[in-house]
Amino acid sequence: MATVSVVGGGVGGMVAALLLARAGHRVRLDERLDRLGGKLAERERDGFVFSLGPSLLTLPEIFQRFGVSCELRELAELCRYRFADASELRAHRDPDAMAAQIDRLAPGEGDAWRAFYRWASACLDASRRTFFAGPPTRRSGRPRLGDLAAVAPGRTVDGLARRFFRDPRLRQYVGRYATYAGSDPYRAPAALACVPAIEHGDGGWYAPGGLSRIADDLARLLVDAGVDVHTGSEVTKVLTAGSAVSGVALASGERVRADAVVVNADAAALYGRLLPDRRRLRRIARLGPSSSAFLLLAGVRGRTAGLPHHSVLFSADPRREFGDIFDRRVPPRDPTIHIGCPAVDDPALAPPGEENWTVQVNVPAGDPDRWPVTPDAYRDHVLETLARRGHDLSGRLRFVETFTPADLRDRYGAWGGAIYGTAYRGVLAPFRRPGNRGPRRGLYLVGGSAHPGGGLPLVAMGGRIVAALVQEDMPVRAGVRTP
């Protein structure tokens, strides 16, 4: 039996702690905030409940396999996309229904979408055999040539979209999948476009009461498994002895001994503060941060006829939009806007007859004080843009709260407020992310900034991968074989 310290109680850290405790290890988890779940969090005000993080769950079986049992409901309509010319695309789970919607938007492109969906499914299958199965290491061997071909090596997301679609609106729709990883579709590898195979193959889901119910379930499972959970407990340093870790130091002054340390924090925070490593920090800096988010949490009076659970209002010029975010590093003047209104399907999340709008815009990571516009002025600009695109909330707002990259940075220790750590830039980007094994024996990294990446399913996969690595390493280091 080994003693394991888990630093941070985000979803990846919770999953790793749960699986290691079930395997017979002694596990302690320290979380700086007063609640587990990391970015799977919510904000309540005046009877309105808002998501501060993920608002859609895919691959729910991953969590159910761990024992998560909260109620989940599938969305009838995954998302409604509205383009700058006011045309719409309603994304249904069923691939044939989706192809029919594509044909309504762009006659003759339905067959192209079917071909794109087949490619995405093959890419997802290849990813499951390789990328999602564990960290890319020499030990794992070379991937099969067929798997390499399936992920369209050498293409970007935008290049893939151009391969399949003639209509620029459909190319913009495909480019949206790069933003799921906080990346630029003109630079991100085509493999990120496998997401439609997940959404249309397994559906999109929500939890009545909010997706934070998943974090609540995981917290309960941790207690049942015997994990020693400490909230409001900040780790300030990873301790070492020679070439191995020896535990962690807490802000309280306490030192906790451990055979293994699993860090569920941003890689830049690990190598910049907890265990300083200039070389690794420079490598992270060269990769560049992912995008961040600018959120408006709006309590809205009345009900909006026909409003779906999820809407995306596309910009008129995506190249300029992504140039603003990743090159000029300013909030986009013409942003793509995501509207999440879970009260459409879960009325208990807002007062009777009212709506809880979470409005999200992709913005650059970094200090908003350096923007050419103040956060308050940008809030007003986003509301004006919403009005121009058919959602005028004038006279309907009970309140609006903003959540900026600075809030992400301060709340979660995220690098400049970057949601996913580093951005995916270049065809080899997935293999350049910080690895799950750290530079010291017994050190492991899990979470959105590490392999395999961000998003609920991927960080849960990362927790499973790290638990397996600790299991692989600890019998040698601890001198015992665990169950």
XYZ file of C-alpha atoms in Angstrom:
483
model
C 0.000 0.000 0.000
C 1.325 3.415 -0.987
C 0.460 6.822 0.401
C -0.775 9.226 -2.277
C -1.287 12.978 -2.001
C -3.692 14.512 -4.527
C -3.281 18.268 -4.956
C -6.542 19.812 -6.143
C -10.085 18.525 -6.268
C -11.077 19.094 -9.868
C -12.717 16.236 -11.746
C -9.397 14.712 -12.869
C -8.004 14.719 -9.330
C -11.221 13.311 -7.900
C -11.268 10.432 -10.390
C -7.586 9.610 -9.769
C -8.103 9.725 -5.993
C -11.204 7.543 -6.207
C -9.588 4.834 -8.333
C -6.398 4.771 -6.249
C -8.350 4.478 -2.999
C -10.428 1.654 -4.442
C -7.172 -0.071 -5.399
C -6.079 -0.080 -1.765
C -3.820 2.965 -1.525
C -4.034 5.532 1.280
C -5.145 8.724 -0.423
C -5.376 12.265 0.874
C -6.873 15.045 -1.253
C -6.296 18.754 -0.517
C -8.425 21.382 -2.270
C -7.828 25.105 -1.826
C -11.480 26.063 -2.379
C -14.306 25.125 -0.031
C -15.945 22.821 -2.585
C -14.738 20.006 -4.807
C -15.290 19.956 -8.555
C -12.890 22.597 -9.901
C -14.375 24.346 -12.929
C -17.489 22.175 -12.619
C -18.979 24.921 -10.495
C -22.048 27.109 -10.305
C -23.170 30.519 -9.094
C -26.517 31.112 -7.391
C -28.238 34.487 -7.085
C -31.839 35.457 -6.383
C -33.181 32.049 -7.365
C -31.088 31.802 -10.553
C -28.440 29.077 -10.937
C -25.633 29.559 -13.469
C -22.910 27.233 -14.703
C -19.392 28.657 -14.396
C -17.853 25.791 -16.361
C -19.065 22.896 -18.509
C -22.701 23.124 -19.535
C -22.956 19.964 -21.664
C -21.942 16.396 -20.859
C -20.831 13.898 -23.484
C -19.794 10.258 -23.005
C -21.757 9.949 -19.733
C -20.873 6.258 -19.489
C -17.355 7.250 -18.406
C -18.734 8.746 -15.200
C -21.357 6.054 -14.717
C -18.551 3.497 -14.831
C -17.026 5.173 -11.769
C -20.341 5.019 -9.917
C -21.796 8.466 -10.643
C -25.554 7.974 -10.401
C -27.138 11.428 -10.624
C -29.985 11.711 -13.109
C -28.959 12.613 -16.650
C -31.246 13.668 -19.481
C -30.449 13.800 -23.167
C -31.011 16.997 -25.124
C -33.406 16.690 -28.045
C -31.499 19.440 -29.881
C -27.748 19.561 -29.289
C -27.317 23.167 -30.357
C -28.827 25.794 -32.642
C -26.275 27.581 -34.805
C -27.121 30.997 -36.242
C -24.879 32.493 -38.918
C -24.192 36.117 -39.778
C -26.672 35.978 -42.685
C -29.409 34.961 -40.172
C -29.597 31.389 -41.505
C -29.802 28.603 -38.923
C -28.572 25.051 -38.458
C -30.317 22.911 -35.864
C -27.997 20.161 -34.695
C -29.892 16.977 -33.867
C -28.292 13.918 -32.311
C -29.403 11.525 -35.078
C -26.850 11.659 -37.944
C -29.519 11.292 -40.651
C -31.606 14.090 -39.126
C -28.449 16.197 -38.966
C -27.716 15.505 -42.638
C -31.241 16.631 -43.494
C -30.683 19.873 -41.569
C -27.425 20.398 -43.456
C -29.264 19.965 -46.756
C -31.849 22.549 -45.705
C -29.079 25.028 -44.946
C -26.874 24.218 -47.930
C -28.620 22.075 -50.549
C -26.448 19.204 -51.711
C -24.113 19.257 -48.685
C -25.954 16.581 -46.690
C -23.908 13.801 -48.289
C -20.749 15.759 -47.509
C -21.785 15.856 -43.852
C -22.364 12.098 -43.872
C -18.820 11.638 -45.235
C -17.488 14.040 -42.605
C -19.309 12.120 -39.877
C -17.798 8.839 -41.092
C -14.354 10.444 -40.975
C -15.018 11.772 -37.444
C -16.127 8.299 -36.295
C -12.987 6.672 -37.695
C -10.855 9.386 -36.094
C -12.567 8.829 -32.737
C -12.009 5.061 -32.949
C -8.325 5.617 -33.697
C -8.048 8.101 -30.821
C -9.592 5.614 -28.409
C -6.991 3.017 -29.361
C -4.106 5.453 -29.042
C -4.417 8.947 -27.618
C -7.177 8.243 -25.084
C -5.687 4.922 -23.988
C -2.698 6.418 -22.200
C 0.147 8.895 -22.437
C 2.169 8.824 -25.672
C 5.474 7.236 -24.608
C 8.153 5.057 -26.091
C 6.763 2.189 -24.030
C 3.375 2.469 -25.718
C 4.961 1.818 -29.114
C 4.229 3.368 -32.469
C 0.578 3.776 -33.482
C -0.670 1.757 -36.420
C -0.394 3.400 -39.818
C -4.157 3.101 -40.227
C -4.719 5.010 -37.011
C -2.324 7.735 -38.114
C -4.134 8.080 -41.432
C -7.508 8.222 -39.663
C -6.659 11.441 -37.813
C -5.770 13.329 -41.026
C -2.159 14.138 -40.123
C -0.901 17.340 -41.631
C -4.329 18.982 -41.791
C -5.783 21.673 -39.592
C -9.409 21.735 -38.494
C -10.117 24.396 -41.108
C -8.243 22.421 -43.741
C -10.360 19.382 -42.943
C -13.549 21.451 -43.197
C -12.464 22.685 -46.633
C -11.848 19.114 -47.703
C -15.476 18.187 -47.014
C -17.571 21.342 -47.421
C -17.983 24.023 -50.066
C -20.293 26.258 -48.016
C -18.299 28.667 -45.793
C -20.977 28.464 -43.104
C -20.368 24.743 -42.698
C -16.628 25.349 -42.514
C -17.274 27.814 -39.708
C -19.465 25.241 -37.963
C -16.649 22.653 -38.119
C -14.157 25.252 -36.885
C -16.239 25.600 -33.749
C -14.901 22.230 -32.553
C -11.397 23.644 -32.199
C -12.755 26.083 -29.618
C -13.869 23.124 -27.484
C -10.132 22.838 -26.759
C -9.531 26.590 -26.589
C -7.748 26.606 -29.938
C -7.656 28.310 -33.326
C -9.206 26.180 -36.127
C -6.685 27.599 -38.612
C -3.814 26.099 -36.579
C -5.318 23.272 -34.533
C -4.893 19.668 -35.746
C -7.774 18.106 -37.646
C -8.174 15.390 -34.998
C -10.099 17.864 -32.809
C -12.934 17.591 -35.321
C -13.741 14.083 -34.099
C -16.147 15.696 -31.588
C -19.233 15.322 -33.840
C -18.785 11.554 -33.622
C -19.181 11.890 -29.857
C -22.094 14.346 -29.904
C -24.057 12.591 -32.639
C -22.993 9.080 -31.648
C -23.596 9.285 -27.893
C -25.652 12.449 -27.528
C -25.410 15.561 -25.376
C -26.677 15.424 -21.802
C -27.468 17.636 -18.843
C -28.157 16.923 -15.175
C -31.323 18.323 -13.599
C -30.132 20.820 -11.005
C -26.903 21.453 -12.946
C -23.843 19.466 -14.021
C -22.242 20.175 -10.639
C -24.341 17.225 -9.422
C -21.619 15.088 -11.003
C -19.052 16.681 -8.684
C -21.385 16.073 -5.740
C -21.627 12.399 -6.670
C -17.865 12.052 -7.040
C -17.383 13.718 -3.641
C -19.719 11.177 -2.069
C -17.874 8.316 -3.756
C -14.555 9.631 -2.418
C -15.856 9.469 1.143
C -17.233 5.963 0.557
C -13.828 4.863 -0.771
C -12.031 6.199 2.306
C -10.247 9.177 0.727
C -9.127 11.698 3.360
C -10.615 14.887 1.871
C -9.576 18.362 3.043
C -11.265 21.430 1.528
C -10.048 24.941 2.280
C -6.561 23.436 2.368
C -3.940 24.957 0.062
C -0.819 23.120 -1.060
C 2.092 25.544 -1.487
C 4.928 23.206 -2.450
C 5.681 19.720 -3.701
C 8.424 18.292 -1.486
C 11.264 16.201 -2.870
C 13.998 13.915 -1.614
C 16.697 13.397 -4.224
C 15.100 12.430 -7.528
C 11.720 11.521 -6.024
C 8.814 13.359 -4.418
C 8.353 12.972 -0.684
C 5.073 14.802 -0.053
C 3.575 18.283 0.002
C 3.675 21.395 2.183
C 0.464 23.199 3.122
C -0.210 26.891 3.675
C -0.956 26.007 7.306
C 2.673 24.935 7.740
C 1.833 21.236 7.858
C 3.899 18.791 5.833
C 2.207 15.707 4.449
C 4.389 12.718 3.580
C 3.529 10.775 0.429
C 5.026 8.123 -1.842
C 3.275 9.704 -4.821
C 1.917 13.185 -5.526
C -0.831 13.676 -8.111
C -1.135 17.347 -9.058
C -4.550 18.375 -10.359
C -3.521 21.944 -11.126
C -2.450 23.874 -14.174
C 0.931 22.653 -15.436
C 2.198 26.244 -15.386
C 1.264 26.463 -11.686
C 3.078 23.189 -10.952
C 6.317 24.142 -12.713
C 6.109 27.821 -11.860
C 5.228 27.643 -8.166
C 4.718 24.213 -6.601
C 7.864 22.612 -8.030
C 9.759 25.289 -9.992
C 11.224 24.038 -13.253
C 12.303 26.798 -15.651
C 12.932 24.499 -18.588
C 9.456 23.001 -18.484
C 7.892 26.386 -17.877
C 9.645 27.784 -20.967
C 8.366 24.837 -22.983
C 4.806 25.571 -21.860
C 5.259 29.240 -22.710
C 6.412 28.340 -26.238
C 3.205 26.362 -26.798
C 1.135 29.403 -25.826
C -2.038 29.529 -23.747
C -5.444 28.349 -24.837
C -8.235 30.864 -25.085
C -10.054 32.059 -22.020
C -13.698 32.982 -21.517
C -15.709 36.105 -20.853
C -19.004 35.193 -19.203
C -22.163 37.176 -18.606
C -24.449 35.651 -15.980
C -27.811 37.216 -16.727
C -31.071 36.910 -14.819
C -33.669 37.455 -17.548
C -37.343 38.319 -17.010
C -39.919 36.383 -19.001
C -39.512 33.464 -21.362
C -37.978 33.625 -24.839
C -40.131 31.872 -27.419
C -38.277 29.066 -29.182
C -35.021 29.497 -27.267
C -33.059 26.199 -27.152
C -30.863 24.977 -24.307
C -27.731 25.897 -26.306
C -27.332 28.509 -29.041
C -24.263 29.677 -30.952
C -24.365 33.005 -32.782
C -21.470 33.043 -35.237
C -19.341 36.041 -36.139
C -19.277 37.416 -39.689
C -15.492 37.056 -40.079
C -14.019 34.046 -38.239
C -10.464 34.687 -39.464
C -10.501 38.153 -37.938
C -12.138 36.811 -34.776
C -9.425 34.212 -34.178
C -6.741 36.696 -35.185
C -8.022 39.000 -32.437
C -7.910 36.187 -29.863
C -4.613 34.460 -30.700
C -2.502 37.037 -32.584
C -3.581 40.505 -31.502
C -4.644 39.138 -28.089
C -7.644 41.413 -27.702
C -11.319 40.581 -27.154
C -12.865 40.051 -30.590
C -14.810 43.020 -31.916
C -17.190 40.659 -33.716
C -17.354 37.650 -31.394
C -19.041 34.310 -31.728
C -21.443 34.114 -28.784
C -22.635 31.002 -26.979
C -25.898 31.217 -25.041
C -26.669 28.548 -22.473
C -30.141 28.648 -20.908
C -30.692 25.415 -18.965
C -33.989 26.727 -17.559
C -35.434 25.858 -20.981
C -35.275 22.185 -19.949
C -34.864 22.578 -16.173
C -37.212 25.379 -14.999
C -36.123 24.926 -11.354
C -32.861 26.724 -12.203
C -34.642 30.097 -12.451
C -37.617 31.748 -10.743
C -41.001 30.876 -12.311
C -41.380 32.363 -15.773
C -37.766 33.616 -15.950
C -34.504 32.448 -17.516
C -30.863 31.964 -16.509
C -28.628 32.987 -19.405
C -24.936 32.184 -19.374
C -23.468 34.123 -22.288
C -19.923 33.110 -23.241
C -17.421 34.710 -25.602
C -13.957 33.331 -26.370
C -11.287 35.870 -25.430
C -7.495 35.738 -25.048
C -5.930 34.545 -21.829
C -4.173 37.286 -19.920
C -4.893 40.248 -17.699
C -8.075 42.113 -18.744
C -6.484 45.305 -17.412
C -4.325 45.216 -20.556
C -7.281 45.031 -22.921
C -8.008 48.109 -25.038
C -11.519 48.028 -23.564
C -12.629 47.605 -19.946
C -14.565 44.469 -18.949
C -17.635 46.616 -18.253
C -17.444 48.221 -21.681
C -16.980 44.806 -23.296
C -20.014 43.516 -21.381
C -22.062 46.305 -22.925
C -20.615 45.523 -26.360
C -21.597 41.852 -26.056
C -25.141 42.814 -25.035
C -25.358 45.196 -28.008
C -24.101 42.442 -30.304
C -26.730 40.083 -28.906
C -29.404 42.662 -29.660
C -28.208 43.047 -33.262
C -28.385 39.280 -33.668
C -31.976 39.007 -32.509
C -31.701 38.741 -28.717
C -32.411 42.208 -27.352
C -32.496 41.906 -23.565
C -33.210 45.604 -22.971
C -35.797 45.929 -20.225
C -35.608 42.220 -19.396
C -32.424 42.113 -17.339
C -32.762 41.696 -13.589
C -28.970 41.707 -13.243
C -25.782 40.877 -15.135
C -22.577 39.598 -13.540
C -19.317 39.257 -15.437
C -16.706 36.516 -15.110
C -13.375 37.315 -16.779
C -9.988 35.626 -17.392
C -8.813 37.282 -14.163
C -11.526 35.416 -12.239
C -10.444 32.120 -13.827
C -6.834 32.893 -12.937
C -7.574 33.860 -9.336
C -10.151 31.164 -8.616
C -8.398 28.188 -10.205
C -4.771 29.241 -10.610
C -5.194 28.916 -14.376
C -2.323 30.312 -16.475
C -3.558 33.801 -17.380
C -7.096 32.454 -17.096
C -6.519 29.960 -19.933
C -9.275 27.357 -19.721
C -7.305 24.424 -21.145
C -3.677 25.236 -20.352
C -1.860 25.320 -23.676
C -3.507 25.742 -27.071
C -3.334 23.073 -29.771
C -1.043 24.614 -32.393
C 0.334 22.478 -35.183
C -0.278 18.887 -36.197
C 1.843 17.466 -33.346
C 0.217 19.631 -30.674
C -1.590 16.761 -28.869
C 1.802 15.134 -28.211
C 3.407 18.315 -26.900
C 1.091 18.852 -23.966
C 2.597 18.348 -20.503
C 2.793 14.645 -19.754
C 1.071 12.728 -16.974
C 4.387 11.648 -15.425
C 6.408 14.482 -13.950
C 10.188 14.986 -13.866
C 10.518 13.430 -10.368
C 9.714 9.832 -9.443
C 6.264 9.627 -7.966
C 5.063 12.925 -9.480
C 1.998 12.886 -11.750
C -0.045 15.571 -13.471
C -3.769 15.407 -14.263
C -6.328 17.936 -15.466
C -7.181 20.046 -18.480
C -3.620 21.300 -19.021
C -2.148 17.774 -19.203
C -2.647 14.769 -21.458
C -5.200 14.010 -22.869
C -6.684 17.528 -22.518
C -9.636 19.549 -21.233
C -13.365 18.930 -21.079
C -15.264 16.632 -18.734
C -14.706 13.327 -20.573
C -11.011 13.981 -21.207
C -10.113 15.045 -17.666
C -11.950 11.955 -16.383
C -9.918 9.829 -18.824
C -6.816 11.605 -17.528
C -7.727 10.637 -13.956
C -8.035 7.009 -15.023
C -4.713 7.163 -16.921
C -2.878 8.654 -13.921
C -4.357 6.121 -11.517
C -3.083 3.352 -13.812
C 0.391 4.940 -13.945
C 0.589 5.146 -10.166
C -0.510 1.515 -9.950
C 2.191 0.586 -12.442
C 4.912 2.456 -10.564
C 4.025 2.054 -6.909
C 4.508 -1.709 -6.470
C 8.184 -1.108 -7.365
C 8.601 1.971 -5.189
C 6.496 0.890 -2.216
C 7.714 -2.696 -2.168
C 4.220 -4.201 -2.079
C 1.747 -5.322 -4.679
C -1.589 -3.560 -4.418
C -4.908 -5.292 -5.147
